[in-house]
Short mmCIF file of C-alpha atoms in Angstrom, two decimals:
data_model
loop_
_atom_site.label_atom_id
_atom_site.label_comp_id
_atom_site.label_asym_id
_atom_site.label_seq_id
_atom_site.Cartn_x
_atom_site.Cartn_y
_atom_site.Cartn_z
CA UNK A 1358 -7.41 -2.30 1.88
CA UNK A 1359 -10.75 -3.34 2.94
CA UNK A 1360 -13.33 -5.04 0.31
CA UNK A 1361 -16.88 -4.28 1.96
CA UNK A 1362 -19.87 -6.92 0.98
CA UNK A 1363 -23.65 -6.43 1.52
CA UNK A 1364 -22.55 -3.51 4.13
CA UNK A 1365 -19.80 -5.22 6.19
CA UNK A 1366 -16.38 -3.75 6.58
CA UNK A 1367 -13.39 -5.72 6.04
CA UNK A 1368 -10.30 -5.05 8.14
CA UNK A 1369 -7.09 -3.73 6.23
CA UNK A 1370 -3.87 -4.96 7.01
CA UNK A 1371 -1.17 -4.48 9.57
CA UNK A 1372 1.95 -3.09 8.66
CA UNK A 1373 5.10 -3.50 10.18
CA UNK A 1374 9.20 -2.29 9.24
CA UNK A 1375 12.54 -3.84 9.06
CA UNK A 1376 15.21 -2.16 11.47
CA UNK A 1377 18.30 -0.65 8.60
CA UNK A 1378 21.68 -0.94 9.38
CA UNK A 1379 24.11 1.24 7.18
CA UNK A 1380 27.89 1.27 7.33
CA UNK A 1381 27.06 4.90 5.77
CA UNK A 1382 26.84 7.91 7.89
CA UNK A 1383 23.37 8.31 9.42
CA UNK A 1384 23.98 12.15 9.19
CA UNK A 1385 23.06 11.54 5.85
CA UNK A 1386 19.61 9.47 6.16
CA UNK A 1387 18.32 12.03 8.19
CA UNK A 1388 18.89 15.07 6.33
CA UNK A 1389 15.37 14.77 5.52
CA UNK A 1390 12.49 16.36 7.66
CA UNK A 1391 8.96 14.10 7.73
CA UNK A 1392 6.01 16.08 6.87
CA UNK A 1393 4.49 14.47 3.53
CA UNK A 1394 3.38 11.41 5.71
CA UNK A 1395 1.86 12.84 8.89
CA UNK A 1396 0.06 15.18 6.04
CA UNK A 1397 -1.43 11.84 4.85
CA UNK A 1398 -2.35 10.93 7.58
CA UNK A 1399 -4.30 13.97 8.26
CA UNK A 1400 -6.24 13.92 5.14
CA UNK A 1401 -7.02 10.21 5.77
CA UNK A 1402 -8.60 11.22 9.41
CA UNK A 1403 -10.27 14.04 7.43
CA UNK A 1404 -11.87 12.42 5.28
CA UNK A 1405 -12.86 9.93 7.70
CA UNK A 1406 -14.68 12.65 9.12
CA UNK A 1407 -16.23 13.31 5.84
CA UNK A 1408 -17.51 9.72 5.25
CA UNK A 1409 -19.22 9.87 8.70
CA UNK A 1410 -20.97 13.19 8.25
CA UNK A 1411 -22.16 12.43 4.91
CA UNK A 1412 -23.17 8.91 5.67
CA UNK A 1413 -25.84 10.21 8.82
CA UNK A 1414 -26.42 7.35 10.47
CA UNK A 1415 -29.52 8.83 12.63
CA UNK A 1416 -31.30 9.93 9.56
CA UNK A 1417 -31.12 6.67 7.71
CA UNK A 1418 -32.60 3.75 10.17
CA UNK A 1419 -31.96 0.17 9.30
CA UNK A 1420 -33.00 -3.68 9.99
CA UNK A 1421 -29.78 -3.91 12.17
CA UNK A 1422 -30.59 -1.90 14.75
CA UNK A 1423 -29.72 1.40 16.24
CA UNK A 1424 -26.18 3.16 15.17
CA UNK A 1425 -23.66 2.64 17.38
CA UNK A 1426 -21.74 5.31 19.61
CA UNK A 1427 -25.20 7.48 19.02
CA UNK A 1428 -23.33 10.29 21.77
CA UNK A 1429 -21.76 11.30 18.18
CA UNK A 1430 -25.17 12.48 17.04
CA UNK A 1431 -24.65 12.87 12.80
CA UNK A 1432 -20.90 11.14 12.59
CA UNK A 1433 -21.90 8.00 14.99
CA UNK A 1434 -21.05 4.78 13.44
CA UNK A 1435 -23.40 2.38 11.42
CA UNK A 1436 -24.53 -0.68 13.33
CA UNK A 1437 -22.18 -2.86 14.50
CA UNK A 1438 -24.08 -5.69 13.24
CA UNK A 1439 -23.45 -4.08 9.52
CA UNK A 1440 -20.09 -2.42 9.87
CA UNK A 1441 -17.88 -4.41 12.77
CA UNK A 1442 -15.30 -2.19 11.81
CA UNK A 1443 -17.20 0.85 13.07
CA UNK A 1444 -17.41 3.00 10.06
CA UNK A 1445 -20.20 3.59 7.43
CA UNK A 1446 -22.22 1.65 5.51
CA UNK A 1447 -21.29 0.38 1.79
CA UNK A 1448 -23.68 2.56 -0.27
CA UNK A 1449 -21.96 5.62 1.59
CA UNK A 1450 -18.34 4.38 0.43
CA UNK A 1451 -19.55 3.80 -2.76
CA UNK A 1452 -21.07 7.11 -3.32
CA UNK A 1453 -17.73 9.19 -1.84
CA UNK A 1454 -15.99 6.89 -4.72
CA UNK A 1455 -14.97 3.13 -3.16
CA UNK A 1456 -13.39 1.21 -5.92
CA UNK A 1457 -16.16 -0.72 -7.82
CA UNK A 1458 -15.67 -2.58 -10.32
CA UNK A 1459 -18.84 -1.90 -13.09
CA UNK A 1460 -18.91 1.67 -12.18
CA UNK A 1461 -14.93 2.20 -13.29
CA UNK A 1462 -15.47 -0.20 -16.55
CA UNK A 1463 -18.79 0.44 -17.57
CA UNK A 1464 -19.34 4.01 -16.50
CA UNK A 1465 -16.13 5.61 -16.74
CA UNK A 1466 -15.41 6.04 -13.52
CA UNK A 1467 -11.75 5.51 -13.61
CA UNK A 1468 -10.98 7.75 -10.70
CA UNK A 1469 -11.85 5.68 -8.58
CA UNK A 1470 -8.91 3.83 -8.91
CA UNK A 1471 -7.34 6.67 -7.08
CA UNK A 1472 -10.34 7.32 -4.55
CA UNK A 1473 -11.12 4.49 -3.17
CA UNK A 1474 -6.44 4.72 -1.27
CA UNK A 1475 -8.23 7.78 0.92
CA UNK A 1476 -11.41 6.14 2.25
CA UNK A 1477 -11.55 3.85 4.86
CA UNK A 1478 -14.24 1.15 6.10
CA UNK A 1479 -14.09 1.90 9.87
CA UNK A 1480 -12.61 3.51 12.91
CA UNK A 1481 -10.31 0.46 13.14
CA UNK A 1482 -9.68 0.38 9.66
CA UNK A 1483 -8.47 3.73 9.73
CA UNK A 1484 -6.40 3.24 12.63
CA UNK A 1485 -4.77 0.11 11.67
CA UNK A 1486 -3.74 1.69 8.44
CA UNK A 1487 -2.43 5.22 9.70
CA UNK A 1488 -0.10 3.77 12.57
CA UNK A 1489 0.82 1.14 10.08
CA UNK A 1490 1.39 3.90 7.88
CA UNK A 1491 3.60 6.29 10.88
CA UNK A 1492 5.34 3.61 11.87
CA UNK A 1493 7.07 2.50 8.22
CA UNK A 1494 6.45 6.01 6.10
CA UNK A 1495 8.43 8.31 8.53
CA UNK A 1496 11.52 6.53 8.45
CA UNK A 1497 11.43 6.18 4.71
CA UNK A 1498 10.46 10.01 4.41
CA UNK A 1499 13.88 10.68 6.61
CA UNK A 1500 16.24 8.83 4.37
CA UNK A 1501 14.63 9.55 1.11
CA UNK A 1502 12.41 12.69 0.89
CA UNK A 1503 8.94 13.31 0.39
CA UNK A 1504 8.74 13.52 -3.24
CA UNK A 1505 10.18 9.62 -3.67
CA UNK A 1506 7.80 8.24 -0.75
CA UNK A 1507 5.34 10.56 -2.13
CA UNK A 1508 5.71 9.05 -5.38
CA UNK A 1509 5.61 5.47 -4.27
CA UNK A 1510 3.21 6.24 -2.22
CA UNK A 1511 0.38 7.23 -4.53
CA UNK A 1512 1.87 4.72 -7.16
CA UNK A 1513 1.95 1.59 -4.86
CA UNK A 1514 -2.01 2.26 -4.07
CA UNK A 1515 -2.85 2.76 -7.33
CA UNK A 1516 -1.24 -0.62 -8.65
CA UNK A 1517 -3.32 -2.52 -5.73
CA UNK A 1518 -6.41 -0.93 -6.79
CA UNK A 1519 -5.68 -2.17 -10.20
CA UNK A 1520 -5.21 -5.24 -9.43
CA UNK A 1521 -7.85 -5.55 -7.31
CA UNK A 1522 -10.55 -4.05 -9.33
CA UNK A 1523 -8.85 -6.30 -12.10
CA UNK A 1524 -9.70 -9.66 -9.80
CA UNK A 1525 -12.30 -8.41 -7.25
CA UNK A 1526 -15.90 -7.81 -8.86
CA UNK A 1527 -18.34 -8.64 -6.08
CA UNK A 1528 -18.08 -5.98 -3.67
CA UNK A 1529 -16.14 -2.78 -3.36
CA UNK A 1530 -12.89 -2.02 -2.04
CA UNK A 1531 -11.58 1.12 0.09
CA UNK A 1532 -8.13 1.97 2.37
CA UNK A 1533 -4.74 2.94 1.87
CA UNK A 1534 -3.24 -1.21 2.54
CA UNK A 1535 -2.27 -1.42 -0.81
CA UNK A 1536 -0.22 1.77 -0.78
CA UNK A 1537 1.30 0.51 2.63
CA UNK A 1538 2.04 -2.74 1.39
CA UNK A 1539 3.90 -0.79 -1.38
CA UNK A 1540 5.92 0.83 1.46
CA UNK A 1541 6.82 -2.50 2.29
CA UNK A 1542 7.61 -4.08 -0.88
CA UNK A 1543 9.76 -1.13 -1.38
CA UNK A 1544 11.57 -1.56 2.25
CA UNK A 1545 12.20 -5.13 0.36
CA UNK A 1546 13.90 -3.97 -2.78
CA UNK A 1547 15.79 -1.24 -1.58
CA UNK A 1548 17.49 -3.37 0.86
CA UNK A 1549 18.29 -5.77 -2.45
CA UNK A 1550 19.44 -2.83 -4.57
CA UNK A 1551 21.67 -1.59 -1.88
CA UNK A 1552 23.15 -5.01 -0.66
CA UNK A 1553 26.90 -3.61 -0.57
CA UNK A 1554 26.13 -0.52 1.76
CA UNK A 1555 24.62 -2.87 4.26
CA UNK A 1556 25.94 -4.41 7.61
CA UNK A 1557 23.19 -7.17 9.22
CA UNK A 1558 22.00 -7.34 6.00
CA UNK A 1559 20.86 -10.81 6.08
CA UNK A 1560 19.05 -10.52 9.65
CA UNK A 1561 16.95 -7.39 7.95
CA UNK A 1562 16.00 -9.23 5.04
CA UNK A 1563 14.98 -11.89 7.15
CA UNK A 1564 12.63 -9.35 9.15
CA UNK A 1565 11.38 -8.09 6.37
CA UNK A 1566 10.21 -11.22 4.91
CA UNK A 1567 8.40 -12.12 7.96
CA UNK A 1568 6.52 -8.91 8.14
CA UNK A 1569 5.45 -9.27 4.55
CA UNK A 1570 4.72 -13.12 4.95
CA UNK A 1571 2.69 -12.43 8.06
CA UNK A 1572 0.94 -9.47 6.56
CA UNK A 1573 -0.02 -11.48 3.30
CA UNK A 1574 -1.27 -14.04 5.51
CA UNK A 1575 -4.16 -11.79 7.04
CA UNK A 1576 -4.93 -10.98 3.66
CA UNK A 1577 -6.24 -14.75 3.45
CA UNK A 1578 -9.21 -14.35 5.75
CA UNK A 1579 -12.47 -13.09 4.37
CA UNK A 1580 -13.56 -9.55 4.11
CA UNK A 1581 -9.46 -9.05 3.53
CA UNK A 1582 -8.99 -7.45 -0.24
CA UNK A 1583 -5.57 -9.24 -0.38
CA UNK A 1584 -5.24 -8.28 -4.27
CA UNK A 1585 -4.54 -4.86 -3.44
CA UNK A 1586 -2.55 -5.63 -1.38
CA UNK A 1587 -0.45 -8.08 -3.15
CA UNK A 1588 -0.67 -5.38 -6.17
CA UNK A 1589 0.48 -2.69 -4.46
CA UNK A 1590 3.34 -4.86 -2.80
CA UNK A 1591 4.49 -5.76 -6.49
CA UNK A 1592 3.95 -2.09 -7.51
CA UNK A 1593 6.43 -0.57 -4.17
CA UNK A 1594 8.50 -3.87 -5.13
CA UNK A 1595 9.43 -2.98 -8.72
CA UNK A 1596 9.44 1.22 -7.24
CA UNK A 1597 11.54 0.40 -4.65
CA UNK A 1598 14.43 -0.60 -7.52
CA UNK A 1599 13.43 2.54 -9.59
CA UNK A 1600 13.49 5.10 -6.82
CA UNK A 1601 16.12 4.27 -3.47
CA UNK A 1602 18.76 3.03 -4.99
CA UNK A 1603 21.63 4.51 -3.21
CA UNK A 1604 25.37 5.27 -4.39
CA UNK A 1605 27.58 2.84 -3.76
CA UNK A 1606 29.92 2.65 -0.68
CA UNK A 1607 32.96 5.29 -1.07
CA UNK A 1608 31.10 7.40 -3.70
CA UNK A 1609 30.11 10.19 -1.51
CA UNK A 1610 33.52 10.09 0.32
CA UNK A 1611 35.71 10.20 -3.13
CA UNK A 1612 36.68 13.53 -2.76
CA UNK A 1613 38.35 12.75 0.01
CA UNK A 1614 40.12 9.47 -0.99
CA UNK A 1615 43.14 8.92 -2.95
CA UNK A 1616 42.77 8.80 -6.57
CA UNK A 1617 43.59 5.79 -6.93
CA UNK A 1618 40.93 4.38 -4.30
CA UNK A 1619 38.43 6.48 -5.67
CA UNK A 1620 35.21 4.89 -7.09
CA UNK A 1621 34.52 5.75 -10.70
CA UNK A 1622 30.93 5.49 -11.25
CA UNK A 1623 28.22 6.41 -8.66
CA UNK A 1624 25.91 2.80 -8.65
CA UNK A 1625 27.14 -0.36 -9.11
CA UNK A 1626 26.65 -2.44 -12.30
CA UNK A 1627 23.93 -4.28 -10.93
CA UNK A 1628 22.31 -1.67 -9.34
CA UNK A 1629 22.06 -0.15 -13.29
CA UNK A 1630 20.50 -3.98 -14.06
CA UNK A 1631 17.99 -3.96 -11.78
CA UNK A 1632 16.67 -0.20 -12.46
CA UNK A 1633 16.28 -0.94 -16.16
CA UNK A 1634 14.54 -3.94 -15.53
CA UNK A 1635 12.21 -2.69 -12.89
CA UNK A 1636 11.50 0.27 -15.10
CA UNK A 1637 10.58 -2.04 -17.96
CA UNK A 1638 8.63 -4.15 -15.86
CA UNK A 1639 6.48 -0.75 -13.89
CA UNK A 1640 5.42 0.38 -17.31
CA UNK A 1641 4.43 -2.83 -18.47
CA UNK A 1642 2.46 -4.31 -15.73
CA UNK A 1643 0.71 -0.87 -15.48
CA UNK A 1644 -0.14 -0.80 -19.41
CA UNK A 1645 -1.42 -4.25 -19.54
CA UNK A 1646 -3.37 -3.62 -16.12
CA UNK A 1647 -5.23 -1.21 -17.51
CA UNK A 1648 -5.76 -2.38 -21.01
CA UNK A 1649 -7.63 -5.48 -19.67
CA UNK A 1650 -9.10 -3.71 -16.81
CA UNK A 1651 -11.09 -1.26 -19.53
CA UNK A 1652 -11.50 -3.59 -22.14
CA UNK A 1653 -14.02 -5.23 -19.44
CA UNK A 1654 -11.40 -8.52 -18.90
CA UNK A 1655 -12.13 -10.81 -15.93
CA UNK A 1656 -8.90 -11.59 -14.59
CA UNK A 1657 -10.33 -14.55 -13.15
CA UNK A 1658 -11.14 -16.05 -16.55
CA UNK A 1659 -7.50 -16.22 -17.24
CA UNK A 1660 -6.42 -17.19 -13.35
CA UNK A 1661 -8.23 -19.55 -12.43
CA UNK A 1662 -6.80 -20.26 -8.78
CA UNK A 1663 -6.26 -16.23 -8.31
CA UNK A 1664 -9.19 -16.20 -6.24
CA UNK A 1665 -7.15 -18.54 -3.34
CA UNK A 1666 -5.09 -15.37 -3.34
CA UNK A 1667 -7.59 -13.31 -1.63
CA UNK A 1668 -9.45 -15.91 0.35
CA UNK A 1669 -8.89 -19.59 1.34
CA UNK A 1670 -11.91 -20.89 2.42
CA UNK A 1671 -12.26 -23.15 5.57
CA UNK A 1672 -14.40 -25.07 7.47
CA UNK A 1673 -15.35 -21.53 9.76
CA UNK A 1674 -15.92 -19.64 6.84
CA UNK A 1675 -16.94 -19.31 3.23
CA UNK A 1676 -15.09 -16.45 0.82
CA UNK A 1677 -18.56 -16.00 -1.15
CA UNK A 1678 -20.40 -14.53 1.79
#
């Protein structure tokens, strides 16, 4: 997700996936047919679209220059100069509903909250984010079905923007990172939930942990809204538990077994552990999330080295600009 200050564009993350090794049948994980994803990915480019017809760049002339890619006529891009990500400006985000924090608290613009996962800074935001988005959400789609991915989709994004509007009061904050990130912390906890069923199970969880180190990393530069993204990370985390767990190995073949090698209970004990206590944990970050987010709470004011979270500042750059 991109935070966008005094009209510059931040660039959303970078997504990558873990290769899956099951000792299970992969007839099985791909019983399911990707559509829900590509389908997001249309409405994102759509409303991509949207943003740059409505923002006009020709008809609105500012102090950095002429618009860029001006062959486009109404949908060219804003100045580079103002948006390096070539997209719109800020004011035209925040009018199509880019996560803000005063508008959401003081003016009851909660929806925004679920708004601000379809909009996107820039061309390259965009892009980043949708094959980000192809190359981890189809796979998941395949083994698990569009109304799970769906579901921790939309969930996932919401949780960053939580957080972020939570943590992030200075500028506003569009893209669909936090939801991807959720992809990925989900990609994390299903591999956990579903230790037995795995062979290489160490070298994926290894991979994964890279990609989500890495990714977490960019979320450190400026213009980088790394509280949605670390929001809806812990949001797919704790889904992840509640939605893929698997059977266990054997349950699906029991039929065919002896009856005295049959398995007598679909999950594992564990598995059962970990649900409940994801569950618990879902309901309760998103209660208290929201409680303090519209009862007007600065989350700073409670956290006060949060901010290092979303920007470490350096001798090349400041995280107040």
């Amino acid at each position: 997700m991109a935070n966008v200050e005094a009209g510059t564009g931040g660039a959303g993350k970078r997504s990558g996936g873990g290769a899956y090794y099951y000792e299970e049948a992969e007839a099985e994980e791909r019983a399911w047919t990707a559509w829900l994803v590509p389908l997001i990915v249309v409405a994102c480019v759509a409303v991509f679209v949207a943003e740059m017809y409505v923002n006009n760049c020709p008809a609105h002339p500012g102090p950095f220059g002429s618009c860029a890619a001006r062959f486009l006529h109404r949908v060219s891009f804003q100045p580079v100069r103002e948006n390096p990500l070539l997209g719109p400006s800020s004011s035209t985000l925040e009018k199509l509903g880019a996560l803000e924090w005063n508008k959401v608290v003081h003016q009851s613009q909660g929806w925004r909250l679920v708004t601000c996962i379809w909009l996107h800074a820039g061309l390259i935001h965009l892009l980043a984010n949708m094959l980000s988005l192809l190359f981890v959400g189809i796979r998941l789609e395949q083994q698990f079905g569009f109304v799970r991915i769906g579901i921790l989709y939309l969930l996932s994004g919401f949780g960053g923007a939580v957080l972020s509007a939570l943590l992030l009061k200075k500028s506003i904050s569009v893209g669909a990172s936090g939801a991807l990130f959720g992809l990925l912390g989900a990609m994390l906890s299903e591999l956990i939930v579903n230790w037995t069923i795995y062979s290489n199970r160490v070298a994926a969880l290894l991979t994964l942990m890279v990609i989500i180190t890495i990714n977490l990393g960019i979320g450190l530069f400026p213009h980088v809204d790394n509280f949605a993204h670390i929001g809806g990370f812990l949001s797919g985390f704790l889904l992840g538990f509640v939605l893929l767990i698997r059977p266990q190995f054997g349950w699906l073949e029991r039929h065919d077994l002896p009856p005295s090698t049959q398995v007598t209970s679909k999950y594992k004990a564990y598995q059962y552990v970990f649900w409940v206590i994801a569950l618990l944990l879902l309901i309760a970050g998103f209660a208290v999330g929201l409680v303090m987010l519209f009862r007007g709470v600065n989350g700073n004011d409670n956290c006060h080295w949060c901010h290092y979270l979303n920007c470490v500042p350096t001798s090349r750059w400041s995280c107040d600009d």
